[in-house]
Amino acid sequence: MVNIILLGPPGAGKGTQARLLVERRNMVQLSTGDMLRDAKASGSPMGRRVAEVMDRGELVSDEIVIGLIGEKLAAGGGGYIFDGFPRTLAQADALARLLERVGQRLTAVIEMRVDDAALLARITGRYTCGNCGEVYHDVTRPTAVPGVCDVCGSTDLRRRADDTEESLKQRLLEYYKKTSPLVGYYYATGDLVTVDGLGEIEAVAAEIAAVLEGQGD
Ligand code: AMP
């Protein structure tokens, strides 16, 4: 089974590419950001605890996200896309242990490289469908009919509470301080592949497909 990590700063396009891989390769997207937003929306004790941290653009504790991923992996299977996880070296170590426990291993870590100037424009314009998760952008990818999802017709279009300029600054700091060391780490393990995240969605998808080619899924 192919199991990959999508690694990159906020706005690099990890979620968009993960959705395409789910659609086209039947893979399973595991986004800790989505899981945490669900917890926040449900108003559970854990959701209430993480809400403020997320809105400020800081990382939530390793313990919480490792717990969330552990629960998903316990079900067995494979074909996972880790989207937004791991974000610290401790999470990377935990992931290796969790995968080993279920007889899986990492196929590749795909670093999506983009420059910071592009990120602000991407993030401050983005919105998603609350029903089906399709991702849009005010300028580069608006819905065909304003306020209506192209894919499912829902009018529940949402912006993330942390997609503000101020929160992005903090999320970038967190990325460079805590997550970017993973680039060096996975380079050393031989798992790292870097793709140009600035291209068109389909161009990036083709680069990722080329990485997965011949990996025997
Ligand atoms: P994302 O949707 O991946 O951009 O994540 C949104 C927010 O959820 C992040 O800014 C963090 O506050 C939190 N978060 C998501 N994944 C993780 C993780 N692996 N470790 C720590 N915090 C996370």
PDB file of C-alpha atoms and ligand atoms in Angstrom:
ATOM      1  CA  MET A   1       0.000   0.000   0.000  1.00  0.00           C
ATOM      2  CA  VAL A   2       1.157   3.502  -0.791  1.00  0.00           C
ATOM      3  CA  ASN A   3       1.314   5.817   2.229  1.00  0.00           C
ATOM      4  CA  ILE A   4       2.475   9.370   1.738  1.00  0.00           C
ATOM      5  CA  ILE A   5       2.965  12.549   3.698  1.00  0.00           C
ATOM      6  CA  LEU A   6       2.158  15.898   2.081  1.00  0.00           C
ATOM      7  CA  LEU A   7       4.516  18.384   3.665  1.00  0.00           C
ATOM      8  CA  GLY A   8       4.482  22.132   3.146  1.00  0.00           C
ATOM      9  CA  PRO A   9       3.488  25.460   4.650  1.00  0.00           C
ATOM     10  CA  PRO A  10      -0.144  26.548   5.005  1.00  0.00           C
ATOM     11  CA  GLY A  11      -1.526  27.348   1.568  1.00  0.00           C
ATOM     12  CA  ALA A  12       0.893  25.060  -0.277  1.00  0.00           C
ATOM     13  CA  GLY A  13      -2.043  23.085  -1.671  1.00  0.00           C
ATOM     14  CA  LYS A  14      -1.829  19.955   0.478  1.00  0.00           C
ATOM     15  CA  GLY A  15      -5.577  19.655   0.971  1.00  0.00           C
ATOM     16  CA  THR A  16      -6.349  20.246  -2.700  1.00  0.00           C
ATOM     17  CA  GLN A  17      -3.901  17.575  -3.835  1.00  0.00           C
ATOM     18  CA  ALA A  18      -5.063  15.163  -1.136  1.00  0.00           C
ATOM     19  CA  ARG A  19      -8.640  15.470  -2.405  1.00  0.00           C
ATOM     20  CA  LEU A  20      -7.509  14.631  -5.945  1.00  0.00           C
ATOM     21  CA  LEU A  21      -5.627  11.577  -4.726  1.00  0.00           C
ATOM     22  CA  VAL A  22      -8.711  10.377  -2.858  1.00  0.00           C
ATOM     23  CA  GLU A  23     -10.791  10.777  -6.001  1.00  0.00           C
ATOM     24  CA  ARG A  24      -8.327   9.324  -8.494  1.00  0.00           C
ATOM     25  CA  ARG A  25      -6.421   6.702  -6.524  1.00  0.00           C
ATOM     26  CA  ASN A  26      -8.891   5.787  -3.847  1.00  0.00           C
ATOM     27  CA  MET A  27      -6.499   6.828  -1.148  1.00  0.00           C
ATOM     28  CA  VAL A  28      -7.580   7.844   2.368  1.00  0.00           C
ATOM     29  CA  GLN A  29      -6.987  11.438   3.438  1.00  0.00           C
ATOM     30  CA  LEU A  30      -6.006  11.897   7.058  1.00  0.00           C
ATOM     31  CA  SER A  31      -6.024  15.624   7.801  1.00  0.00           C
ATOM     32  CA  THR A  32      -5.433  16.479  11.443  1.00  0.00           C
ATOM     33  CA  GLY A  33      -6.597  20.041  10.645  1.00  0.00           C
ATOM     34  CA  ASP A  34      -9.974  18.685   9.470  1.00  0.00           C
ATOM     35  CA  MET A  35     -10.234  16.390  12.501  1.00  0.00           C
ATOM     36  CA  LEU A  36      -9.491  19.293  14.836  1.00  0.00           C
ATOM     37  CA  ARG A  37     -11.992  21.565  13.074  1.00  0.00           C
ATOM     38  CA  ASP A  38     -14.626  18.825  13.426  1.00  0.00           C
ATOM     39  CA  ALA A  39     -13.844  18.561  17.122  1.00  0.00           C
ATOM     40  CA  LYS A  40     -14.088  22.333  17.439  1.00  0.00           C
ATOM     41  CA  ALA A  41     -17.445  22.415  15.629  1.00  0.00           C
ATOM     42  CA  SER A  42     -18.828  19.612  17.782  1.00  0.00           C
ATOM     43  CA  GLY A  43     -18.054  21.615  20.919  1.00  0.00           C
ATOM     44  CA  SER A  44     -16.507  18.578  22.618  1.00  0.00           C
ATOM     45  CA  PRO A  45     -14.150  19.255  25.564  1.00  0.00           C
ATOM     46  CA  MET A  46     -11.153  18.580  23.329  1.00  0.00           C
ATOM     47  CA  GLY A  47     -12.597  20.834  20.615  1.00  0.00           C
ATOM     48  CA  ARG A  48     -13.034  23.640  23.102  1.00  0.00           C
ATOM     49  CA  ARG A  49      -9.473  23.205  24.314  1.00  0.00           C
ATOM     50  CA  VAL A  50      -7.940  23.430  20.829  1.00  0.00           C
ATOM     51  CA  ALA A  51     -10.165  26.172  19.370  1.00  0.00           C
ATOM     52  CA  GLU A  52      -8.231  29.163  20.649  1.00  0.00           C
ATOM     53  CA  VAL A  53      -4.858  27.635  19.873  1.00  0.00           C
ATOM     54  CA  MET A  54      -5.913  26.966  16.285  1.00  0.00           C
ATOM     55  CA  ASP A  55      -7.410  30.412  15.771  1.00  0.00           C
ATOM     56  CA  ARG A  56      -4.154  31.976  16.934  1.00  0.00           C
ATOM     57  CA  GLY A  57      -2.282  29.898  14.370  1.00  0.00           C
ATOM     58  CA  GLU A  58      -0.300  27.894  16.896  1.00  0.00           C
ATOM     59  CA  LEU A  59       0.202  24.148  16.892  1.00  0.00           C
ATOM     60  CA  VAL A  60      -1.937  22.039  19.186  1.00  0.00           C
ATOM     61  CA  SER A  61      -0.131  19.534  21.402  1.00  0.00           C
ATOM     62  CA  ASP A  62       1.615  16.505  19.947  1.00  0.00           C
ATOM     63  CA  GLU A  63      -0.336  14.326  22.355  1.00  0.00           C
ATOM     64  CA  ILE A  64      -3.699  15.361  20.913  1.00  0.00           C
ATOM     65  CA  VAL A  65      -2.830  14.984  17.222  1.00  0.00           C
ATOM     66  CA  ILE A  66      -0.904  11.754  17.712  1.00  0.00           C
ATOM     67  CA  GLY A  67      -3.972  10.417  19.538  1.00  0.00           C
ATOM     68  CA  LEU A  68      -6.230  11.390  16.635  1.00  0.00           C
ATOM     69  CA  ILE A  69      -4.002   9.739  14.027  1.00  0.00           C
ATOM     70  CA  GLY A  70      -3.541   6.664  16.237  1.00  0.00           C
ATOM     71  CA  GLU A  71      -7.306   6.159  16.358  1.00  0.00           C
ATOM     72  CA  LYS A  72      -7.574   6.310  12.559  1.00  0.00           C
ATOM     73  CA  LEU A  73      -4.679   3.929  11.949  1.00  0.00           C
ATOM     74  CA  ALA A  74      -5.962   1.420  14.467  1.00  0.00           C
ATOM     75  CA  ALA A  75      -8.687   0.524  11.965  1.00  0.00           C
ATOM     76  CA  GLY A  76      -5.990  -1.024   9.745  1.00  0.00           C
ATOM     77  CA  GLY A  77      -5.787  -0.695   5.992  1.00  0.00           C
ATOM     78  CA  GLY A  78      -3.420   1.650   4.198  1.00  0.00           C
ATOM     79  CA  GLY A  79      -3.271   3.958   1.216  1.00  0.00           C
ATOM     80  CA  TYR A  80      -3.016   6.936   3.536  1.00  0.00           C
ATOM     81  CA  ILE A  81      -2.315  10.547   2.676  1.00  0.00           C
ATOM     82  CA  PHE A  82      -1.091  12.336   5.768  1.00  0.00           C
ATOM     83  CA  ASP A  83      -2.146  15.939   5.225  1.00  0.00           C
ATOM     84  CA  GLY A  84      -0.850  18.394   7.822  1.00  0.00           C
ATOM     85  CA  PHE A  85       0.634  15.616   9.951  1.00  0.00           C
ATOM     86  CA  PRO A  86       3.356  15.197  11.133  1.00  0.00           C
ATOM     87  CA  ARG A  87       4.244  18.802  11.987  1.00  0.00           C
ATOM     88  CA  THR A  88       6.964  18.155  14.576  1.00  0.00           C
ATOM     89  CA  LEU A  89       9.802  15.654  14.890  1.00  0.00           C
ATOM     90  CA  ALA A  90       7.997  14.020  17.825  1.00  0.00           C
ATOM     91  CA  GLN A  91       4.961  13.492  15.564  1.00  0.00           C
ATOM     92  CA  ALA A  92       7.212  12.037  12.854  1.00  0.00           C
ATOM     93  CA  ASP A  93       8.615   9.502  15.317  1.00  0.00           C
ATOM     94  CA  ALA A  94       5.133   8.637  16.547  1.00  0.00           C
ATOM     95  CA  LEU A  95       3.925   8.126  12.986  1.00  0.00           C
ATOM     96  CA  ALA A  96       6.758   5.717  12.246  1.00  0.00           C
ATOM     97  CA  ARG A  97       5.820   3.678  15.334  1.00  0.00           C
ATOM     98  CA  LEU A  98       2.092   3.728  14.548  1.00  0.00           C
ATOM     99  CA  LEU A  99       2.653   2.612  10.949  1.00  0.00           C
ATOM    100  CA  GLU A 100       4.957  -0.163  12.013  1.00  0.00           C
ATOM    101  CA  ARG A 101       2.356  -1.415  14.468  1.00  0.00           C
ATOM    102  CA  VAL A 102      -0.169  -1.907  11.657  1.00  0.00           C
ATOM    103  CA  GLY A 103       2.389  -3.368   9.242  1.00  0.00           C
ATOM    104  CA  GLN A 104       2.568  -0.282   7.004  1.00  0.00           C
ATOM    105  CA  ARG A 105       5.428   1.941   5.989  1.00  0.00           C
ATOM    106  CA  LEU A 106       5.921   5.311   4.358  1.00  0.00           C
ATOM    107  CA  THR A 107       6.277   5.303   0.593  1.00  0.00           C
ATOM    108  CA  ALA A 108       7.312   8.908   0.153  1.00  0.00           C
ATOM    109  CA  VAL A 109       7.239  12.308   1.787  1.00  0.00           C
ATOM    110  CA  ILE A 110       6.213  14.889  -0.777  1.00  0.00           C
ATOM    111  CA  GLU A 111       7.400  18.375   0.018  1.00  0.00           C
ATOM    112  CA  MET A 112       5.293  21.000  -1.760  1.00  0.00           C
ATOM    113  CA  ARG A 113       7.535  23.992  -2.185  1.00  0.00           C
ATOM    114  CA  VAL A 114       6.028  27.462  -2.557  1.00  0.00           C
ATOM    115  CA  ASP A 115       7.289  30.947  -1.742  1.00  0.00           C
ATOM    116  CA  ASP A 116       5.782  32.891   1.116  1.00  0.00           C
ATOM    117  CA  ALA A 117       4.509  35.746  -1.070  1.00  0.00           C
ATOM    118  CA  ALA A 118       2.165  33.329  -2.858  1.00  0.00           C
ATOM    119  CA  LEU A 119       0.851  31.924   0.405  1.00  0.00           C
ATOM    120  CA  LEU A 120      -0.763  35.109   1.670  1.00  0.00           C
ATOM    121  CA  ALA A 121      -2.729  35.572  -1.546  1.00  0.00           C
ATOM    122  CA  ARG A 122      -3.787  31.922  -1.583  1.00  0.00           C
ATOM    123  CA  ILE A 123      -4.861  31.819   2.035  1.00  0.00           C
ATOM    124  CA  THR A 124      -6.711  35.099   2.360  1.00  0.00           C
ATOM    125  CA  GLY A 125      -8.858  34.303  -0.692  1.00  0.00           C
ATOM    126  CA  ARG A 126      -9.766  30.736   0.031  1.00  0.00           C
ATOM    127  CA  TYR A 127     -13.085  29.218   1.029  1.00  0.00           C
ATOM    128  CA  THR A 128     -14.436  25.685   1.046  1.00  0.00           C
ATOM    129  CA  CYS A 129     -17.747  23.918   0.738  1.00  0.00           C
ATOM    130  CA  GLY A 130     -18.917  22.880   4.191  1.00  0.00           C
ATOM    131  CA  ASN A 131     -20.804  19.959   2.685  1.00  0.00           C
ATOM    132  CA  CYS A 132     -18.368  18.283   0.261  1.00  0.00           C
ATOM    133  CA  GLY A 133     -15.059  19.991   1.101  1.00  0.00           C
ATOM    134  CA  GLU A 134     -14.347  21.400  -2.374  1.00  0.00           C
ATOM    135  CA  VAL A 135     -11.768  24.206  -2.183  1.00  0.00           C
ATOM    136  CA  TYR A 136     -12.295  27.574  -3.931  1.00  0.00           C
ATOM    137  CA  HIS A 137     -10.515  30.906  -4.209  1.00  0.00           C
ATOM    138  CA  ASP A 138     -11.957  34.416  -4.692  1.00  0.00           C
ATOM    139  CA  VAL A 139      -9.631  35.225  -7.583  1.00  0.00           C
ATOM    140  CA  THR A 140      -8.180  32.049  -9.022  1.00  0.00           C
ATOM    141  CA  ARG A 141     -11.070  29.621  -8.587  1.00  0.00           C
ATOM    142  CA  PRO A 142     -14.420  31.170  -7.702  1.00  0.00           C
ATOM    143  CA  THR A 143     -17.628  29.121  -7.831  1.00  0.00           C
ATOM    144  CA  ALA A 144     -19.447  29.379 -11.185  1.00  0.00           C
ATOM    145  CA  VAL A 145     -22.551  30.709  -9.446  1.00  0.00           C
ATOM    146  CA  PRO A 146     -21.699  32.996  -6.526  1.00  0.00           C
ATOM    147  CA  GLY A 147     -22.486  31.322  -3.214  1.00  0.00           C
ATOM    148  CA  VAL A 148     -23.204  27.867  -4.657  1.00  0.00           C
ATOM    149  CA  CYS A 149     -20.784  24.924  -4.667  1.00  0.00           C
ATOM    150  CA  ASP A 150     -20.033  23.722  -8.237  1.00  0.00           C
ATOM    151  CA  VAL A 151     -19.740  20.126  -7.103  1.00  0.00           C
ATOM    152  CA  CYS A 152     -22.662  19.484  -4.769  1.00  0.00           C
ATOM    153  CA  GLY A 153     -24.834  22.596  -5.032  1.00  0.00           C
ATOM    154  CA  SER A 154     -24.595  23.393  -1.336  1.00  0.00           C
ATOM    155  CA  THR A 155     -24.756  27.044  -0.283  1.00  0.00           C
ATOM    156  CA  ASP A 156     -22.764  26.318   2.868  1.00  0.00           C
ATOM    157  CA  LEU A 157     -19.522  27.980   1.728  1.00  0.00           C
ATOM    158  CA  ARG A 158     -17.124  28.746   4.548  1.00  0.00           C
ATOM    159  CA  ARG A 159     -13.935  30.584   5.347  1.00  0.00           C
ATOM    160  CA  ARG A 160     -11.620  29.240   8.017  1.00  0.00           C
ATOM    161  CA  ALA A 161     -11.339  31.223  11.244  1.00  0.00           C
ATOM    162  CA  ASP A 162      -7.533  31.090  10.951  1.00  0.00           C
ATOM    163  CA  ASP A 163      -7.278  32.205   7.312  1.00  0.00           C
ATOM    164  CA  THR A 164      -6.438  35.772   8.261  1.00  0.00           C
ATOM    165  CA  GLU A 165      -3.253  37.693   7.629  1.00  0.00           C
ATOM    166  CA  GLU A 166      -2.400  37.804  11.325  1.00  0.00           C
ATOM    167  CA  SER A 167      -2.967  34.105  11.918  1.00  0.00           C
ATOM    168  CA  LEU A 168      -1.040  33.229   8.744  1.00  0.00           C
ATOM    169  CA  LYS A 169       2.026  35.047  10.098  1.00  0.00           C
ATOM    170  CA  GLN A 170       1.920  32.858  13.206  1.00  0.00           C
ATOM    171  CA  ARG A 171       1.281  29.690  11.180  1.00  0.00           C
ATOM    172  CA  LEU A 172       4.319  30.442   9.005  1.00  0.00           C
ATOM    173  CA  LEU A 173       6.481  30.994  12.103  1.00  0.00           C
ATOM    174  CA  GLU A 174       5.293  27.676  13.506  1.00  0.00           C
ATOM    175  CA  TYR A 175       5.992  26.013  10.162  1.00  0.00           C
ATOM    176  CA  TYR A 176       9.567  27.243   9.878  1.00  0.00           C
ATOM    177  CA  LYS A 177      10.378  26.684  13.535  1.00  0.00           C
ATOM    178  CA  LYS A 178       8.760  23.307  14.160  1.00  0.00           C
ATOM    179  CA  THR A 179       7.775  21.664  10.878  1.00  0.00           C
ATOM    180  CA  SER A 180      10.444  22.596   8.347  1.00  0.00           C
ATOM    181  CA  PRO A 181      13.078  20.518  10.224  1.00  0.00           C
ATOM    182  CA  LEU A 182      11.117  17.526   8.906  1.00  0.00           C
ATOM    183  CA  VAL A 183      12.343  18.391   5.405  1.00  0.00           C
ATOM    184  CA  GLY A 184      15.920  17.736   6.511  1.00  0.00           C
ATOM    185  CA  TYR A 185      14.891  14.708   8.515  1.00  0.00           C
ATOM    186  CA  TYR A 186      13.064  12.983   5.650  1.00  0.00           C
ATOM    187  CA  TYR A 187      15.840  13.931   3.254  1.00  0.00           C
ATOM    188  CA  ALA A 188      18.162  11.989   5.529  1.00  0.00           C
ATOM    189  CA  THR A 189      15.844   8.976   5.692  1.00  0.00           C
ATOM    190  CA  GLY A 190      15.718   8.974   1.875  1.00  0.00           C
ATOM    191  CA  ASP A 191      11.943   9.475   1.765  1.00  0.00           C
ATOM    192  CA  LEU A 192      11.843  13.105   0.620  1.00  0.00           C
ATOM    193  CA  VAL A 193      10.685  14.159  -2.829  1.00  0.00           C
ATOM    194  CA  THR A 194      10.204  17.851  -3.596  1.00  0.00           C
ATOM    195  CA  VAL A 195       7.625  19.141  -6.055  1.00  0.00           C
ATOM    196  CA  ASP A 196       6.980  22.695  -7.231  1.00  0.00           C
ATOM    197  CA  GLY A 197       3.784  23.726  -5.448  1.00  0.00           C
ATOM    198  CA  LEU A 198       3.436  26.974  -7.374  1.00  0.00           C
ATOM    199  CA  GLY A 199       2.196  25.398 -10.603  1.00  0.00           C
ATOM    200  CA  GLU A 200      -1.387  24.896 -11.730  1.00  0.00           C
ATOM    201  CA  ILE A 201      -3.340  22.320  -9.722  1.00  0.00           C
ATOM    202  CA  GLU A 202      -3.126  19.724 -12.519  1.00  0.00           C
ATOM    203  CA  ALA A 203       0.603  20.324 -13.065  1.00  0.00           C
ATOM    204  CA  VAL A 204       1.291  19.675  -9.387  1.00  0.00           C
ATOM    205  CA  ALA A 205      -0.999  16.613  -9.504  1.00  0.00           C
ATOM    206  CA  ALA A 206       1.010  15.275 -12.449  1.00  0.00           C
ATOM    207  CA  GLU A 207       4.266  15.707 -10.531  1.00  0.00           C
ATOM    208  CA  ILE A 208       2.819  13.824  -7.582  1.00  0.00           C
ATOM    209  CA  ALA A 209       1.448  11.106  -9.850  1.00  0.00           C
ATOM    210  CA  ALA A 210       4.929  10.685 -11.310  1.00  0.00           C
ATOM    211  CA  VAL A 211       6.317  10.163  -7.802  1.00  0.00           C
ATOM    212  CA  LEU A 212       3.690   7.504  -7.088  1.00  0.00           C
ATOM    213  CA  GLU A 213       4.204   5.777 -10.444  1.00  0.00           C
ATOM    214  CA  GLY A 214       5.951   2.490 -10.012  1.00  0.00           C
ATOM    215  CA  GLN A 215       5.432   2.446  -6.251  1.00  0.00           C
ATOM    216  CA  GLY A 216       3.201  -0.567  -6.617  1.00  0.00           C
ATOM    217  CA  ASP A 217      -0.089   0.471  -5.099  1.00  0.00           C
TER     218      ASP A 217
HETATM  219  P1  AMP B   1      -4.401  22.744   8.777  1.00  0.00           P
HETATM  220  O1  AMP B   1      -5.809  22.547   8.364  1.00  0.00           O
HETATM  221  O2  AMP B   1      -3.533  21.572   8.483  1.00  0.00           O
HETATM  222  O3  AMP B   1      -3.814  24.023   8.240  1.00  0.00           O
HETATM  223  O4  AMP B   1      -4.411  22.899  10.366  1.00  0.00           O
HETATM  224  C1  AMP B   1      -5.109  23.960  10.996  1.00  0.00           C
HETATM  225  C2  AMP B   1      -4.620  24.130  12.438  1.00  0.00           C
HETATM  226  O5  AMP B   1      -4.874  22.931  13.171  1.00  0.00           O
HETATM  227  C3  AMP B   1      -3.135  24.376  12.599  1.00  0.00           C
HETATM  228  O6  AMP B   1      -2.773  25.745  12.436  1.00  0.00           O
HETATM  229  C4  AMP B   1      -2.902  23.886  14.029  1.00  0.00           C
HETATM  230  O7  AMP B   1      -3.402  24.812  14.971  1.00  0.00           O
HETATM  231  C5  AMP B   1      -3.795  22.656  14.072  1.00  0.00           C
HETATM  232  N1  AMP B   1      -3.086  21.430  13.594  1.00  0.00           N
HETATM  233  C6  AMP B   1      -3.395  20.678  12.502  1.00  0.00           C
HETATM  234  N2  AMP B   1      -2.584  19.626  12.361  1.00  0.00           N
HETATM  235  C7  AMP B   1      -1.697  19.714  13.397  1.00  0.00           C
HETATM  236  C8  AMP B   1      -0.580  18.935  13.811  1.00  0.00           C
HETATM  237  N3  AMP B   1      -0.181  17.849  13.112  1.00  0.00           N
HETATM  238  N4  AMP B   1       0.082  19.332  14.927  1.00  0.00           N
HETATM  239  C9  AMP B   1      -0.294  20.408  15.636  1.00  0.00           C
HETATM  240  N5  AMP B   1      -1.332  21.198  15.299  1.00  0.00           N
HETATM  241  C10 AMP B   1      -2.038  20.863  14.189  1.00  0.00           C
END
